[in-house]
Amino acid sequence: LKAIKPEIEKLSKELDELIKKQDEYAKEVKEKYAEIQRLIEEETKKRDRVREKIDDALDKYPKLSYKDKDYRQKRKVIDEQIEALSVEGDKVTAEVNRLWELSHKAQKASFSSNNPFNSQVIDLKERQGILEEPYEDLKYDAYRILAGEVESRDVGLRADMTLAERREVEPYSLEGFKEDEVIVSFDNTAKVISKDRSKIERTTDPRPKETYQSFAVKLKDGKIVTGRSHTEAVKDVPLDKLDGAVDGMITSEGKFTTRPIDK
């Protein structure tokens, strides 16, 4: 456990940093896309203004008269004006088109599926999962050794119970029986049965004097944690806090009550 935990913590920090970079990248490309859209809007307005000026210049042609002695000069001015505006319009149009291409690329990059940090995050999560699974198993085994509590050693014995039964039924007793020789089942009474089911060795009254609400474990610092089983109660508890933990139950009055622990 001591060897695995630092590695898990190291991976967790690396994962946090990668996720931060992942978020920063997503924010950056979205901001870039928004800025390009703003520039497109500006350039489009500029292009429209140029086109309006060209239209205004074209409107001057019908007003020219051949009889006017300055006709050629006036027409030349209009021609040059339209030509200049056309060149400017072409440049603005080219810029709008260029920005649209950038916009498409930025939009594509902004899709979460295209985040370049995705594969690294997935890889780290897989590595973290590979380490955490045996870590949780080892932690569970360590709890079994420290607590020595029968129910925590074999949660499967109570797998067929409903949640209501788990809250109401007093922990079974294996006093006088070897743990590896018996199975336990519940109906109206708790039964300790031989493994071949040929004989009921002992029948006990499962109903306690008080109604129990949940399984509980009292840690060495005095804190009480609860769960649907003692194992679940200590699932996220640091190992050093389990040393000397006392198994018990929480009653309907909210009282923590202990019971003998089978060694």
Short mmCIF file of C-alpha atoms in Angstrom, two decimals:
data_model
loop_
_atom_site.label_atom_id
_atom_site.label_comp_id
_atom_site.label_asym_id
_atom_site.label_seq_id
_atom_site.Cartn_x
_atom_site.Cartn_y
_atom_site.Cartn_z
CA LEU A 1 0.00 0.00 0.00
CA LYS A 2 2.76 2.43 0.94
CA ALA A 3 4.49 1.72 -2.38
CA ILE A 4 1.37 2.16 -4.51
CA LYS A 5 -0.17 5.25 -2.86
CA PRO A 6 2.62 7.73 -3.85
CA GLU A 7 2.40 6.54 -7.46
CA ILE A 8 -1.39 7.02 -7.47
CA GLU A 9 -0.97 10.51 -5.98
CA LYS A 10 1.69 11.34 -8.58
CA LEU A 11 -0.57 10.22 -11.42
CA SER A 12 -3.45 12.17 -9.90
CA LYS A 13 -1.39 15.38 -9.94
CA GLU A 14 -0.26 14.75 -13.51
CA LEU A 15 -3.87 14.13 -14.48
CA ASP A 16 -5.00 17.36 -12.84
CA GLU A 17 -2.32 19.29 -14.77
CA LEU A 18 -3.29 17.64 -18.06
CA ILE A 19 -6.98 18.35 -17.53
CA LYS A 20 -6.05 21.97 -16.79
CA LYS A 21 -4.13 22.15 -20.08
CA GLN A 22 -7.05 20.47 -21.82
CA ASP A 23 -9.42 23.14 -20.47
CA GLU A 24 -7.00 25.97 -21.31
CA TYR A 25 -6.66 24.73 -24.88
CA ALA A 26 -10.44 24.51 -25.26
CA LYS A 27 -10.82 28.05 -23.91
CA GLU A 28 -8.05 29.38 -26.17
CA VAL A 29 -9.45 27.93 -29.41
CA LYS A 30 -12.96 29.12 -28.57
CA GLU A 31 -11.66 32.62 -27.95
CA LYS A 32 -9.71 32.46 -31.21
CA TYR A 33 -12.83 31.36 -33.08
CA ALA A 34 -14.83 34.21 -31.54
CA GLU A 35 -12.13 36.73 -32.54
CA ILE A 36 -12.10 35.47 -36.15
CA GLN A 37 -15.88 35.79 -36.28
CA ARG A 38 -15.55 39.40 -35.12
CA LEU A 39 -12.98 40.14 -37.84
CA ILE A 40 -15.19 38.50 -40.48
CA GLU A 41 -18.04 40.76 -39.45
CA GLU A 42 -15.83 43.85 -39.69
CA GLU A 43 -14.35 42.91 -43.08
CA THR A 44 -17.78 41.99 -44.46
CA LYS A 45 -19.10 45.44 -43.50
CA LYS A 46 -16.06 47.03 -45.16
CA ARG A 47 -16.66 45.00 -48.35
CA ASP A 48 -20.33 46.06 -48.37
CA ARG A 49 -19.34 49.72 -48.05
CA VAL A 50 -16.96 49.39 -51.03
CA ARG A 51 -19.73 47.82 -53.10
CA GLU A 52 -22.06 50.68 -52.18
CA LYS A 53 -19.43 53.19 -53.35
CA ILE A 54 -19.07 51.33 -56.65
CA ASP A 55 -22.84 51.44 -57.11
CA ASP A 56 -22.83 55.17 -56.38
CA ALA A 57 -20.08 55.68 -58.97
CA LEU A 58 -21.96 53.66 -61.58
CA ASP A 59 -25.01 55.83 -60.98
CA LYS A 60 -23.02 58.82 -62.21
CA TYR A 61 -22.64 57.47 -65.76
CA PRO A 62 -26.25 58.14 -66.88
CA LYS A 63 -25.90 61.71 -65.68
CA LEU A 64 -23.02 62.44 -68.08
CA SER A 65 -23.78 64.27 -71.32
CA TYR A 66 -21.88 63.96 -74.61
CA LYS A 67 -22.51 67.63 -75.13
CA ASP A 68 -20.51 68.47 -72.03
CA LYS A 69 -17.06 69.65 -73.08
CA ASP A 70 -15.59 67.97 -69.97
CA TYR A 71 -17.36 64.68 -70.69
CA ARG A 72 -14.18 62.66 -71.33
CA GLN A 73 -12.49 63.99 -68.23
CA LYS A 74 -15.51 63.35 -66.02
CA ARG A 75 -15.91 59.81 -67.41
CA LYS A 76 -12.22 59.13 -66.83
CA VAL A 77 -12.56 60.19 -63.19
CA ILE A 78 -15.51 57.83 -62.71
CA ASP A 79 -13.66 54.97 -64.46
CA GLU A 80 -10.59 55.43 -62.27
CA GLN A 81 -12.73 55.65 -59.17
CA ILE A 82 -14.56 52.42 -60.01
CA GLU A 83 -11.31 50.67 -60.86
CA ALA A 84 -9.73 51.71 -57.56
CA LEU A 85 -12.83 50.64 -55.65
CA SER A 86 -12.87 47.30 -57.48
CA VAL A 87 -9.25 46.62 -56.51
CA GLU A 88 -10.04 47.52 -52.89
CA GLY A 89 -13.17 45.36 -53.02
CA ASP A 90 -11.20 42.38 -54.33
CA LYS A 91 -8.68 42.72 -51.50
CA VAL A 92 -11.41 42.92 -48.85
CA THR A 93 -13.25 39.96 -50.40
CA ALA A 94 -10.03 37.91 -50.40
CA GLU A 95 -9.52 38.78 -46.73
CA VAL A 96 -13.09 37.75 -45.89
CA ASN A 97 -12.55 34.42 -47.68
CA ARG A 98 -9.24 33.88 -45.86
CA LEU A 99 -10.89 34.58 -42.51
CA TRP A 100 -13.69 32.14 -43.31
CA GLU A 101 -11.11 29.41 -43.94
CA LEU A 102 -9.48 30.19 -40.62
CA SER A 103 -12.90 30.19 -39.01
CA HIS A 104 -13.65 26.68 -40.25
CA LYS A 105 -10.29 25.42 -38.94
CA ALA A 106 -10.77 27.17 -35.58
CA GLN A 107 -14.29 25.80 -35.27
CA LYS A 108 -13.08 22.27 -35.99
CA ALA A 109 -10.26 22.66 -33.46
CA SER A 110 -12.76 23.85 -30.84
CA PHE A 111 -14.68 20.56 -30.93
CA SER A 112 -13.95 18.66 -27.71
CA SER A 113 -13.15 15.52 -29.70
CA ASN A 114 -10.24 17.34 -31.39
CA ASN A 115 -8.54 18.44 -28.17
CA PRO A 116 -4.88 17.30 -28.51
CA PHE A 117 -4.69 16.49 -24.78
CA ASN A 118 -7.53 13.93 -24.94
CA SER A 119 -5.35 10.87 -25.60
CA GLN A 120 -2.93 11.80 -22.81
CA VAL A 121 -5.78 12.23 -20.33
CA ILE A 122 -7.30 8.87 -21.35
CA ASP A 123 -3.90 7.17 -21.02
CA LEU A 124 -3.31 8.58 -17.54
CA LYS A 125 -6.81 7.64 -16.39
CA GLU A 126 -6.21 4.06 -17.55
CA ARG A 127 -2.88 3.91 -15.73
CA GLN A 128 -4.51 5.37 -12.63
CA GLY A 129 -7.32 2.80 -12.80
CA ILE A 130 -4.84 -0.07 -13.15
CA LEU A 131 -3.12 1.07 -9.94
CA GLU A 132 -6.26 1.97 -8.00
CA GLU A 133 -8.00 -1.37 -8.46
CA PRO A 134 -5.37 -3.47 -6.64
CA TYR A 135 -4.86 -0.59 -4.18
CA GLU A 136 -8.53 -0.81 -3.13
CA ASP A 137 -8.22 -4.59 -2.87
CA LEU A 138 -5.12 -4.28 -0.70
CA LYS A 139 -6.81 -1.66 1.42
CA TYR A 140 -9.78 -3.99 1.90
CA ASP A 141 -7.44 -6.83 2.88
CA ALA A 142 -5.63 -4.55 5.32
CA TYR A 143 -8.96 -3.60 6.87
CA ARG A 144 -9.87 -7.26 7.27
CA ILE A 145 -6.57 -7.91 9.06
CA LEU A 146 -6.91 -4.86 11.33
CA ALA A 147 -10.59 -5.27 12.14
CA GLY A 148 -10.76 -9.03 12.07
CA GLU A 149 -14.52 -8.73 11.59
CA VAL A 150 -16.30 -11.72 10.02
CA GLU A 151 -18.72 -9.71 7.88
CA SER A 152 -15.89 -7.65 6.40
CA ARG A 153 -13.93 -10.79 5.49
CA ASP A 154 -16.77 -12.18 3.43
CA VAL A 155 -19.35 -9.61 2.38
CA GLY A 156 -20.70 -12.20 -0.02
CA LEU A 157 -22.31 -14.01 2.92
CA ARG A 158 -24.87 -11.22 3.10
CA ALA A 159 -25.26 -10.70 -0.62
CA ASP A 160 -28.73 -12.21 -0.63
CA MET A 161 -30.07 -9.75 1.96
CA THR A 162 -32.22 -6.76 1.09
CA LEU A 163 -31.25 -3.30 2.32
CA ALA A 164 -34.09 -3.46 4.83
CA GLU A 165 -32.75 -6.74 6.21
CA ARG A 166 -29.26 -5.31 6.46
CA ARG A 167 -30.59 -2.43 8.54
CA GLU A 168 -32.67 -4.64 10.83
CA VAL A 169 -30.77 -7.90 11.23
CA GLU A 170 -28.21 -8.16 13.98
CA PRO A 171 -24.76 -9.37 12.85
CA TYR A 172 -24.64 -13.15 12.94
CA SER A 173 -22.59 -15.14 15.38
CA LEU A 174 -20.17 -17.90 14.44
CA GLU A 175 -19.24 -18.68 17.99
CA GLY A 176 -18.07 -22.29 18.19
CA PHE A 177 -17.92 -22.71 14.41
CA LYS A 178 -14.97 -22.60 12.07
CA GLU A 179 -15.46 -19.85 9.55
CA ASP A 180 -14.42 -21.96 6.54
CA GLU A 181 -16.91 -24.71 7.41
CA VAL A 182 -20.16 -22.76 7.43
CA ILE A 183 -22.38 -20.58 5.32
CA VAL A 184 -24.95 -18.11 6.59
CA SER A 185 -28.41 -17.38 5.20
CA PHE A 186 -31.32 -15.19 6.35
CA ASP A 187 -35.10 -15.55 6.27
CA ASN A 188 -37.21 -15.08 9.38
CA THR A 189 -34.28 -16.30 11.44
CA ALA A 190 -30.55 -16.34 10.89
CA LYS A 191 -29.15 -19.78 10.22
CA VAL A 192 -25.63 -21.10 10.42
CA ILE A 193 -25.66 -24.06 8.03
CA SER A 194 -23.13 -26.70 7.08
CA LYS A 195 -21.67 -26.08 3.64
CA ASP A 196 -23.31 -29.13 2.09
CA ARG A 197 -26.65 -27.78 3.40
CA SER A 198 -27.40 -31.16 4.95
CA LYS A 199 -27.92 -29.85 8.41
CA ILE A 200 -28.74 -26.66 10.30
CA GLU A 201 -26.09 -26.48 12.98
CA ARG A 202 -27.50 -23.48 14.85
CA THR A 203 -30.46 -21.16 14.60
CA THR A 204 -30.31 -17.74 16.25
CA ASP A 205 -32.84 -14.97 16.73
CA PRO A 206 -31.67 -12.22 14.37
CA ARG A 207 -33.87 -9.51 15.86
CA PRO A 208 -31.99 -7.19 18.21
CA LYS A 209 -33.63 -5.37 21.10
CA GLU A 210 -32.99 -2.11 19.26
CA THR A 211 -33.55 -1.40 15.58
CA TYR A 212 -30.23 -0.87 13.82
CA GLN A 213 -30.16 1.72 11.04
CA SER A 214 -26.77 1.06 9.47
CA PHE A 215 -23.37 -0.52 9.92
CA ALA A 216 -20.81 1.76 11.55
CA VAL A 217 -17.08 1.91 12.27
CA LYS A 218 -15.60 4.11 14.98
CA LEU A 219 -12.12 5.31 13.99
CA LYS A 220 -9.23 5.89 16.35
CA ASP A 221 -9.81 9.68 16.19
CA GLY A 222 -13.36 9.17 17.44
CA LYS A 223 -15.07 9.82 14.12
CA ILE A 224 -17.85 7.43 13.13
CA VAL A 225 -18.41 6.40 9.50
CA THR A 226 -21.40 4.40 8.28
CA GLY A 227 -22.42 2.31 5.29
CA ARG A 228 -24.51 -0.63 4.13
CA SER A 229 -21.71 -2.82 5.44
CA HIS A 230 -18.66 -2.20 7.59
CA THR A 231 -16.50 -2.64 4.49
CA GLU A 232 -18.44 0.04 2.61
CA ALA A 233 -18.25 2.38 5.62
CA VAL A 234 -14.44 2.38 5.56
CA LYS A 235 -14.08 2.31 1.75
CA ASP A 236 -12.67 5.86 1.53
CA VAL A 237 -11.07 6.05 4.96
CA PRO A 238 -7.24 6.47 5.04
CA LEU A 239 -5.53 3.31 6.24
CA ASP A 240 -3.76 4.99 9.16
CA LYS A 241 -7.15 5.96 10.63
CA LEU A 242 -8.35 2.35 10.64
CA ASP A 243 -5.79 1.18 13.17
CA GLY A 244 -7.78 0.25 16.24
CA ALA A 245 -11.14 0.83 14.53
CA VAL A 246 -14.18 -0.57 16.35
CA ASP A 247 -17.05 -2.13 14.39
CA GLY A 248 -20.59 -1.48 15.50
CA MET A 249 -24.05 -0.34 14.49
CA ILE A 250 -26.04 2.89 14.57
CA THR A 251 -29.38 2.47 16.34
CA SER A 252 -32.65 4.13 15.43
CA GLU A 253 -31.86 6.69 18.13
CA GLY A 254 -28.59 7.52 16.40
CA LYS A 255 -26.51 5.79 19.08
CA PHE A 256 -23.28 3.98 18.22
CA THR A 257 -23.24 0.53 19.76
CA THR A 258 -20.47 -2.04 19.54
CA ARG A 259 -20.58 -5.82 19.28
CA PRO A 260 -17.97 -8.51 19.89
CA ILE A 261 -15.57 -8.99 16.99
CA ASP A 262 -14.84 -12.54 15.96
CA LYS A 263 -11.08 -13.03 15.78
#
